[in-house]
């Protein structure tokens, strides 16, 4: 369904495992990468290991790196820019790695993201993997949310370059109609996992394991016991079938596109980030709150910063007013200092009329806020 | 139900959380302990941290310690003896800690066990905690299996001393009729967990968290998302009630006691370890295989070792023959070089007649093996 490159499959000497969640997938692959290096350099080198992500990488990555003993000072969150759609720059990565090597540190692991949490940004996998491979680093591709969409041929392009990575994970429990928890992880080198996570006490010895004809998933994960999560995923696949799952993804994206179009028609608003999947990031534009901002500028010396603060504040108020209605629930994020609202389609009962209702609600609440703030910019 | 000391409860400034499994509970508490030390000494000291358990501590502990970056050379599995019922000796612990400190290492964490996997040995909690506290170490009490029994007043004694520990966990999914996974963890200092495991990205900010009136369990565990495991445990407690759960534990122990008595009546066998809970560890005695052993001794120069090997081998054959019957399933372990069979009562449908049947099966298979081996010791 995902058209994963053969080296990630058992038939290509790779393999897959269902973990609970992305943090666990990251911890397990971080340990595999860490042990691969420490077996060569000795355990004391653990203090010199450096891991890389962007400032858009999910916070689980920082947590996972801390869990496996990476010095918090050696966890890089490289800056992304709106101009490059919040993707991690390969040049910036190479420069960061070189700086770290110059001071005696050891580059270990890169977490690249397909569909970041804040705005669903997509890191450029192929060039990033090329940089990482120059330095012998492990590359993990985290497509927690967006991975599900890649079962549609037209979205598969977002995974282009994954063939150069070492591991890949996505959460079927996010957007593939599977209940929590179900994080699908593939690795090219299962031995790297097994060597680092295996246990072999007497009370677990058994003929099946000794025959080497079975996969002992306990050595691919943190815990010993394991719930039968494959069963629920299998039932989802059998019950819906690939075509219906693709329709489900496409339908969500189509509804998000509708919302995106509605936002674009109202010149008080902007779509902050070009929609990739079923998330629309939007906000009230600074121009729409210009009169309020200039009103406050009298009291404040820092013209521009104050203005951004005011715009952010108004958008936060808008989110609060929307959610206070009890009719829809949206979330927010802050990227590059900008507060944006997040409208996500994901529930299977959402229809076009709900999207239109949600947008009308946004407009109504924006009308009230902007009139209270003294702005009377016309709207569509 | 467990009569836990107040400092482990929210009302006593401690707190509880349901983790997936013991490995996760150990990883989380290890990180809390690790960060407490590293915040003081700097991250480079991670290479000097030492953790302690016994050679009976579950293998999850070694794995958890490796996961959080403890040097594998600094994971101590202190030797236990049959003469002290495979409990960890406080004197041995103190000596080990002193030796480690003498070479510049830093004692971090002790994992004490109530009901070890192999034979359900119980470490002496109070004296061990006293030793650990001399050196400012974190003590975790792992009662994964046996903890459930402590809901019965007559078994609660096995937890005596837990009041001196820092954390305690048991698996309701093992012996408390709850489905996998459900590991209950309590800590005295939740802040130690939260400080080490918290994440605070913009997209997770919310009023409830900012009010500090809620417990954010994401900061008590590895993953961000969380299944509602409390619900199934609550349903178990409501459906059975405390009295019935106690009866369930007592019934299992009574049936195990019956099996233990049957073993004791047959002088070809020994109960290898005095039964604490619902597990009986037993084996065919060396004396019963004496004739076979002496037969082999001709071919082997190492008299005693050969004899033990032979006894172990025969007991392994016995286990294989029992399980090959398809009527019961038993497991084995090796403790102090001795191979023993493990008969565990745990399934709710087990009745006295099943236990008697199981023992008859053991005797029948032993008869065959011992007659093949040339022994004809009489049996009850």
Short mmCIF file of N, CA and C in Angstrom, two decimals, chain A residues 21 23-24 27 31 34-35 43-47 56-60 62-63 65-72 117-118 173-174 180-181 194-207 218-227 232 320 331-334 339 342, chain B residues 21 23-24 27 31 34-35 43-47 56-60 62-63 65-72 117-118 173-174 180-181 194-207 218-227 232 320 331-334 339 342:
data_model
loop_
_atom_site.label_atom_id
_atom_site.label_comp_id
_atom_site.label_asym_id
_atom_site.label_seq_id
_atom_site.Cartn_x
_atom_site.Cartn_y
_atom_site.Cartn_z
N UNK A 21 3.91 3.86 19.68
CA UNK A 21 3.82 5.25 19.24
C UNK A 21 5.16 5.72 18.70
N UNK A 23 7.27 8.00 19.74
CA UNK A 23 8.36 8.13 20.70
C UNK A 23 9.09 6.79 20.83
N UNK A 24 8.33 5.72 20.92
CA UNK A 24 8.93 4.40 21.08
C UNK A 24 9.74 4.03 19.82
N UNK A 27 12.90 6.00 20.05
CA UNK A 27 13.81 5.48 21.08
C UNK A 27 14.51 4.23 20.57
N UNK A 31 18.50 3.94 19.81
CA UNK A 31 19.37 3.00 20.52
C UNK A 31 20.15 2.15 19.52
N UNK A 34 22.80 4.39 18.25
CA UNK A 34 23.75 4.69 19.33
C UNK A 34 24.69 3.52 19.56
N UNK A 35 24.11 2.31 19.64
CA UNK A 35 24.94 1.14 19.94
C UNK A 35 25.89 0.82 18.78
N UNK A 43 31.79 3.07 25.22
CA UNK A 43 30.58 3.68 25.77
C UNK A 43 30.79 5.13 26.20
N UNK A 44 32.02 5.50 26.55
CA UNK A 44 32.25 6.87 27.02
C UNK A 44 31.93 7.91 25.96
N UNK A 45 31.92 7.50 24.70
CA UNK A 45 31.61 8.45 23.62
C UNK A 45 30.15 8.88 23.63
N UNK A 46 29.33 8.29 24.49
CA UNK A 46 27.91 8.66 24.53
C UNK A 46 27.75 10.16 24.77
N UNK A 47 28.69 10.76 25.50
CA UNK A 47 28.57 12.19 25.81
C UNK A 47 28.84 13.08 24.60
N UNK A 56 10.86 22.30 13.64
CA UNK A 56 9.52 21.80 13.38
C UNK A 56 9.37 20.32 13.73
N UNK A 57 10.48 19.64 14.03
CA UNK A 57 10.42 18.23 14.40
C UNK A 57 9.56 18.08 15.65
N UNK A 58 8.81 17.01 15.73
CA UNK A 58 7.92 16.82 16.88
C UNK A 58 8.72 16.74 18.19
N UNK A 59 8.12 17.25 19.25
CA UNK A 59 8.81 17.29 20.54
C UNK A 59 9.17 15.90 21.04
N UNK A 60 8.51 14.87 20.52
CA UNK A 60 8.85 13.50 20.92
C UNK A 60 10.31 13.19 20.62
N UNK A 62 12.96 15.21 20.81
CA UNK A 62 13.79 15.72 21.90
C UNK A 62 13.70 14.79 23.10
N UNK A 63 12.47 14.37 23.38
CA UNK A 63 12.25 13.50 24.54
C UNK A 63 12.96 12.17 24.34
N UNK A 65 15.49 11.46 22.48
CA UNK A 65 16.94 11.62 22.53
C UNK A 65 17.41 11.75 23.98
N UNK A 66 16.65 12.49 24.79
CA UNK A 66 17.01 12.61 26.21
C UNK A 66 16.91 11.25 26.88
N UNK A 67 15.86 10.50 26.55
CA UNK A 67 15.67 9.18 27.18
C UNK A 67 16.89 8.29 26.96
N UNK A 68 17.41 8.27 25.74
CA UNK A 68 18.52 7.34 25.46
C UNK A 68 19.88 7.91 25.87
N UNK A 69 19.87 9.03 26.58
CA UNK A 69 21.11 9.51 27.19
C UNK A 69 21.92 10.48 26.36
N UNK A 70 21.30 11.05 25.31
CA UNK A 70 22.00 12.10 24.56
C UNK A 70 22.03 13.36 25.42
N UNK A 71 23.19 14.00 25.48
CA UNK A 71 23.31 15.25 26.22
C UNK A 71 22.32 16.27 25.64
N UNK A 72 21.45 16.84 26.49
CA UNK A 72 20.47 17.81 25.97
C UNK A 72 21.12 18.93 25.15
N UNK A 117 4.00 18.47 12.70
CA UNK A 117 2.79 18.65 13.50
C UNK A 117 2.19 20.04 13.32
N UNK A 118 3.02 21.06 13.39
CA UNK A 118 2.50 22.43 13.34
C UNK A 118 1.76 22.72 12.04
N UNK A 173 -2.78 4.80 13.76
CA UNK A 173 -3.82 5.28 14.68
C UNK A 173 -4.13 6.77 14.47
N UNK A 174 -3.39 7.42 13.60
CA UNK A 174 -3.67 8.84 13.38
C UNK A 174 -4.69 9.05 12.26
N UNK A 180 -5.94 3.79 18.70
CA UNK A 180 -4.68 3.94 19.40
C UNK A 180 -4.36 2.64 20.16
N UNK A 181 -3.12 2.11 20.23
CA UNK A 181 -1.97 2.65 19.58
C UNK A 181 -1.48 1.72 18.47
N UNK A 194 17.96 -5.57 17.01
CA UNK A 194 18.03 -6.80 17.83
C UNK A 194 19.30 -6.83 18.68
N UNK A 195 20.42 -6.41 18.10
CA UNK A 195 21.68 -6.42 18.84
C UNK A 195 21.61 -5.51 20.06
N UNK A 196 20.82 -4.45 19.96
CA UNK A 196 20.78 -3.45 21.02
C UNK A 196 19.66 -3.69 22.02
N UNK A 197 18.63 -4.43 21.61
CA UNK A 197 17.45 -4.55 22.46
C UNK A 197 17.15 -5.98 22.89
N UNK A 198 18.02 -6.92 22.55
CA UNK A 198 17.70 -8.31 22.85
C UNK A 198 18.00 -8.67 24.30
N UNK A 199 17.23 -9.60 24.80
CA UNK A 199 17.46 -10.18 26.12
C UNK A 199 17.35 -11.68 25.94
N UNK A 200 18.06 -12.42 26.75
CA UNK A 200 18.09 -13.86 26.53
C UNK A 200 18.19 -14.64 27.84
N UNK A 201 17.29 -14.39 28.78
CA UNK A 201 17.37 -15.11 30.05
C UNK A 201 16.90 -16.56 29.87
N UNK A 202 17.30 -17.38 30.81
CA UNK A 202 16.96 -18.81 30.74
C UNK A 202 15.46 -19.03 30.62
N UNK A 203 14.68 -18.28 31.41
CA UNK A 203 13.24 -18.54 31.43
C UNK A 203 12.53 -18.14 30.15
N UNK A 204 13.25 -17.51 29.22
CA UNK A 204 12.63 -17.20 27.93
C UNK A 204 13.14 -18.10 26.81
N UNK A 205 14.06 -18.98 27.13
CA UNK A 205 14.59 -19.85 26.08
C UNK A 205 13.49 -20.79 25.58
N UNK A 206 13.45 -20.97 24.27
CA UNK A 206 12.44 -21.86 23.70
C UNK A 206 12.90 -22.34 22.33
N UNK A 207 12.29 -23.44 21.90
CA UNK A 207 12.74 -24.07 20.66
C UNK A 207 12.52 -23.18 19.44
N UNK A 218 10.07 -9.03 20.74
CA UNK A 218 10.53 -8.43 22.00
C UNK A 218 11.88 -7.74 21.80
N UNK A 219 12.64 -8.19 20.81
CA UNK A 219 13.96 -7.59 20.57
C UNK A 219 13.90 -6.43 19.57
N UNK A 220 12.70 -6.04 19.20
CA UNK A 220 12.51 -4.91 18.28
C UNK A 220 11.83 -3.76 19.00
N UNK A 221 11.60 -3.89 20.28
CA UNK A 221 10.81 -2.91 21.03
C UNK A 221 11.35 -2.81 22.45
N UNK A 222 10.75 -1.93 23.25
CA UNK A 222 11.23 -1.74 24.61
C UNK A 222 10.74 -2.82 25.55
N UNK A 223 9.46 -3.17 25.45
CA UNK A 223 8.91 -4.08 26.44
C UNK A 223 9.06 -5.53 26.01
N UNK A 224 8.83 -6.42 26.95
CA UNK A 224 8.92 -7.85 26.67
C UNK A 224 7.57 -8.33 26.14
N UNK A 225 6.52 -8.03 26.92
CA UNK A 225 5.17 -8.42 26.48
C UNK A 225 4.73 -7.52 25.34
N UNK A 226 3.71 -7.97 24.65
CA UNK A 226 3.33 -7.29 23.42
C UNK A 226 1.86 -7.55 23.15
N UNK A 227 1.09 -6.50 22.93
CA UNK A 227 -0.30 -6.68 22.56
C UNK A 227 -0.36 -7.02 21.07
N UNK A 232 -5.75 -5.71 14.92
CA UNK A 232 -6.70 -4.62 14.67
C UNK A 232 -6.39 -3.92 13.35
N UNK A 320 -10.12 31.09 20.70
CA UNK A 320 -10.86 30.91 21.94
C UNK A 320 -12.37 31.06 21.71
N UNK A 331 -7.30 23.92 16.91
CA UNK A 331 -6.11 24.10 17.74
C UNK A 331 -5.25 25.18 17.11
N UNK A 332 -4.12 25.43 17.74
CA UNK A 332 -3.26 26.49 17.21
C UNK A 332 -1.81 26.02 17.24
N UNK A 333 -0.97 26.82 16.62
CA UNK A 333 0.46 26.64 16.78
C UNK A 333 1.11 28.00 16.61
N UNK A 334 2.40 28.07 16.90
CA UNK A 334 3.17 29.29 16.62
C UNK A 334 4.36 28.86 15.78
N UNK A 339 1.31 33.28 15.27
CA UNK A 339 0.23 32.47 15.83
C UNK A 339 -0.74 32.13 14.71
N UNK A 342 -5.37 26.11 13.45
CA UNK A 342 -5.25 24.86 12.71
C UNK A 342 -6.63 24.20 12.59
N UNK B 21 4.09 -1.45 30.78
CA UNK B 21 4.74 -2.66 31.29
C UNK B 21 5.90 -2.28 32.18
N UNK B 23 9.12 -2.72 31.93
CA UNK B 23 10.28 -2.09 31.30
C UNK B 23 10.08 -0.58 31.24
N UNK B 24 8.87 -0.18 30.86
CA UNK B 24 8.57 1.25 30.76
C UNK B 24 8.64 1.92 32.14
N UNK B 27 12.27 2.28 32.92
CA UNK B 27 12.92 3.32 32.11
C UNK B 27 12.56 4.70 32.67
N UNK B 31 15.22 7.25 34.42
CA UNK B 31 15.50 8.58 33.87
C UNK B 31 15.32 9.63 34.96
N UNK B 34 18.33 9.34 37.08
CA UNK B 34 19.51 9.77 36.32
C UNK B 34 19.58 11.29 36.23
N UNK B 35 18.44 11.91 35.90
CA UNK B 35 18.45 13.35 35.72
C UNK B 35 18.67 14.08 37.05
N UNK B 43 26.15 16.40 32.58
CA UNK B 43 25.76 15.24 31.79
C UNK B 43 26.89 14.25 31.55
N UNK B 44 28.14 14.73 31.57
CA UNK B 44 29.26 13.81 31.31
C UNK B 44 29.36 12.69 32.34
N UNK B 45 28.77 12.90 33.51
CA UNK B 45 28.83 11.86 34.55
C UNK B 45 27.98 10.64 34.20
N UNK B 46 27.25 10.70 33.10
CA UNK B 46 26.40 9.56 32.73
C UNK B 46 27.24 8.29 32.59
N UNK B 47 28.49 8.46 32.20
CA UNK B 47 29.35 7.27 31.98
C UNK B 47 29.77 6.62 33.30
N UNK B 56 18.82 -12.46 40.02
CA UNK B 56 17.44 -12.91 39.87
C UNK B 56 16.53 -11.78 39.36
N UNK B 57 17.04 -10.57 39.30
CA UNK B 57 16.25 -9.44 38.80
C UNK B 57 15.84 -9.73 37.35
N UNK B 58 14.64 -9.31 37.00
CA UNK B 58 14.16 -9.60 35.65
C UNK B 58 15.06 -8.94 34.59
N UNK B 59 15.19 -9.62 33.45
CA UNK B 59 16.07 -9.12 32.39
C UNK B 59 15.64 -7.74 31.88
N UNK B 60 14.39 -7.37 32.11
CA UNK B 60 13.92 -6.04 31.71
C UNK B 60 14.76 -4.94 32.34
N UNK B 62 18.03 -4.95 33.03
CA UNK B 62 19.26 -4.76 32.24
C UNK B 62 18.93 -3.97 30.97
N UNK B 63 17.82 -4.35 30.35
CA UNK B 63 17.44 -3.69 29.10
C UNK B 63 17.12 -2.22 29.34
N UNK B 65 18.13 -0.30 31.73
CA UNK B 65 19.34 0.44 32.08
C UNK B 65 20.15 0.75 30.82
N UNK B 66 20.23 -0.23 29.91
CA UNK B 66 20.93 0.02 28.64
C UNK B 66 20.22 1.10 27.84
N UNK B 67 18.90 1.04 27.83
CA UNK B 67 18.13 2.03 27.06
C UNK B 67 18.46 3.46 27.50
N UNK B 68 18.53 3.68 28.80
CA UNK B 68 18.74 5.05 29.28
C UNK B 68 20.21 5.46 29.29
N UNK B 69 21.06 4.62 28.71
CA UNK B 69 22.44 5.03 28.49
C UNK B 69 23.43 4.66 29.58
N UNK B 70 23.03 3.76 30.48
CA UNK B 70 23.99 3.28 31.48
C UNK B 70 24.99 2.38 30.76
N UNK B 71 26.27 2.56 31.06
CA UNK B 71 27.30 1.71 30.49
C UNK B 71 27.01 0.25 30.88
N UNK B 72 26.91 -0.65 29.89
CA UNK B 72 26.61 -2.05 30.22
C UNK B 72 27.57 -2.62 31.27
N UNK B 117 11.08 -13.64 38.81
CA UNK B 117 10.48 -14.43 37.75
C UNK B 117 10.82 -15.91 37.90
N UNK B 118 12.08 -16.22 38.13
CA UNK B 118 12.49 -17.62 38.17
C UNK B 118 11.78 -18.41 39.25
N UNK B 173 -1.97 -6.75 34.82
CA UNK B 173 -2.22 -7.67 33.71
C UNK B 173 -1.61 -9.05 33.96
N UNK B 174 -0.89 -9.20 35.05
CA UNK B 174 -0.32 -10.52 35.32
C UNK B 174 -1.26 -11.39 36.13
N UNK B 180 -3.68 -7.39 29.16
CA UNK B 180 -2.45 -6.69 28.81
C UNK B 180 -2.80 -5.42 28.05
N UNK B 181 -2.16 -4.25 28.28
CA UNK B 181 -1.11 -4.03 29.24
C UNK B 181 -1.59 -3.10 30.35
N UNK B 194 8.38 14.26 36.14
CA UNK B 194 7.91 15.34 35.27
C UNK B 194 9.07 16.19 34.77
N UNK B 195 10.01 16.48 35.66
CA UNK B 195 11.16 17.30 35.26
C UNK B 195 11.96 16.64 34.16
N UNK B 196 11.97 15.32 34.14
CA UNK B 196 12.82 14.60 33.19
C UNK B 196 12.09 14.22 31.92
N UNK B 197 10.76 14.14 31.98
CA UNK B 197 10.01 13.60 30.85
C UNK B 197 9.03 14.60 30.24
N UNK B 198 9.06 15.85 30.71
CA UNK B 198 8.05 16.78 30.21
C UNK B 198 8.45 17.37 28.86
N UNK B 199 7.43 17.71 28.09
CA UNK B 199 7.60 18.42 26.84
C UNK B 199 6.57 19.53 26.85
N UNK B 200 6.88 20.62 26.19
CA UNK B 200 5.98 21.77 26.29
C UNK B 200 5.94 22.57 24.99
N UNK B 201 5.65 21.91 23.87
CA UNK B 201 5.60 22.66 22.61
C UNK B 201 4.34 23.50 22.54
N UNK B 202 4.38 24.49 21.69
CA UNK B 202 3.26 25.42 21.55
C UNK B 202 1.95 24.68 21.24
N UNK B 203 2.01 23.68 20.35
CA UNK B 203 0.78 23.03 19.93
C UNK B 203 0.15 22.16 21.01
N UNK B 204 0.83 22.02 22.16
CA UNK B 204 0.21 21.28 23.26
C UNK B 204 -0.23 22.19 24.40
N UNK B 205 0.01 23.48 24.26
CA UNK B 205 -0.40 24.40 25.33
C UNK B 205 -1.92 24.43 25.43
N UNK B 206 -2.41 24.44 26.66
CA UNK B 206 -3.85 24.47 26.87
C UNK B 206 -4.16 25.00 28.26
N UNK B 207 -5.37 25.47 28.42
CA UNK B 207 -5.73 26.12 29.69
C UNK B 207 -5.69 25.18 30.88
N UNK B 218 1.30 12.59 30.20
CA UNK B 218 2.32 12.50 29.16
C UNK B 218 3.71 12.74 29.75
N UNK B 219 3.77 13.47 30.87
CA UNK B 219 5.06 13.76 31.50
C UNK B 219 5.46 12.71 32.54
N UNK B 220 4.68 11.64 32.62
CA UNK B 220 4.97 10.55 33.56
C UNK B 220 5.34 9.28 32.79
N UNK B 221 5.41 9.38 31.48
CA UNK B 221 5.60 8.19 30.65
C UNK B 221 6.43 8.56 29.43
N UNK B 222 6.72 7.57 28.58
CA UNK B 222 7.55 7.83 27.41
C UNK B 222 6.77 8.48 26.28
N UNK B 223 5.57 7.98 26.03
CA UNK B 223 4.86 8.47 24.85
C UNK B 223 4.01 9.67 25.18
N UNK B 224 3.54 10.33 24.13
CA UNK B 224 2.68 11.49 24.30
C UNK B 224 1.23 11.02 24.41
N UNK B 225 0.80 10.22 23.43
CA UNK B 225 -0.55 9.69 23.47
C UNK B 225 -0.64 8.61 24.54
N UNK B 226 -1.87 8.27 24.88
CA UNK B 226 -2.06 7.40 26.03
C UNK B 226 -3.41 6.71 25.89
N UNK B 227 -3.42 5.38 25.99
CA UNK B 227 -4.67 4.65 25.98
C UNK B 227 -5.32 4.76 27.35
N UNK B 232 -10.21 -0.07 32.00
CA UNK B 232 -10.35 -1.53 32.10
C UNK B 232 -10.04 -2.03 33.51
N UNK B 320 10.04 -31.49 28.67
CA UNK B 320 9.69 -31.67 27.27
C UNK B 320 8.59 -32.72 27.13
N UNK B 331 6.88 -24.39 32.37
CA UNK B 331 8.10 -23.75 31.89
C UNK B 331 9.26 -24.15 32.81
N UNK B 332 10.42 -23.61 32.51
CA UNK B 332 11.58 -23.98 33.33
C UNK B 332 12.39 -22.74 33.64
N UNK B 333 13.34 -22.90 34.53
CA UNK B 333 14.38 -21.89 34.73
C UNK B 333 15.64 -22.61 35.18
N UNK B 334 16.73 -21.87 35.24
CA UNK B 334 17.97 -22.39 35.82
C UNK B 334 18.38 -21.39 36.89
N UNK B 339 18.59 -26.78 37.02
CA UNK B 339 17.43 -26.72 36.14
C UNK B 339 16.20 -27.13 36.93
N UNK B 342 8.76 -25.28 36.41
CA UNK B 342 7.91 -24.27 37.02
C UNK B 342 6.44 -24.59 36.72
#
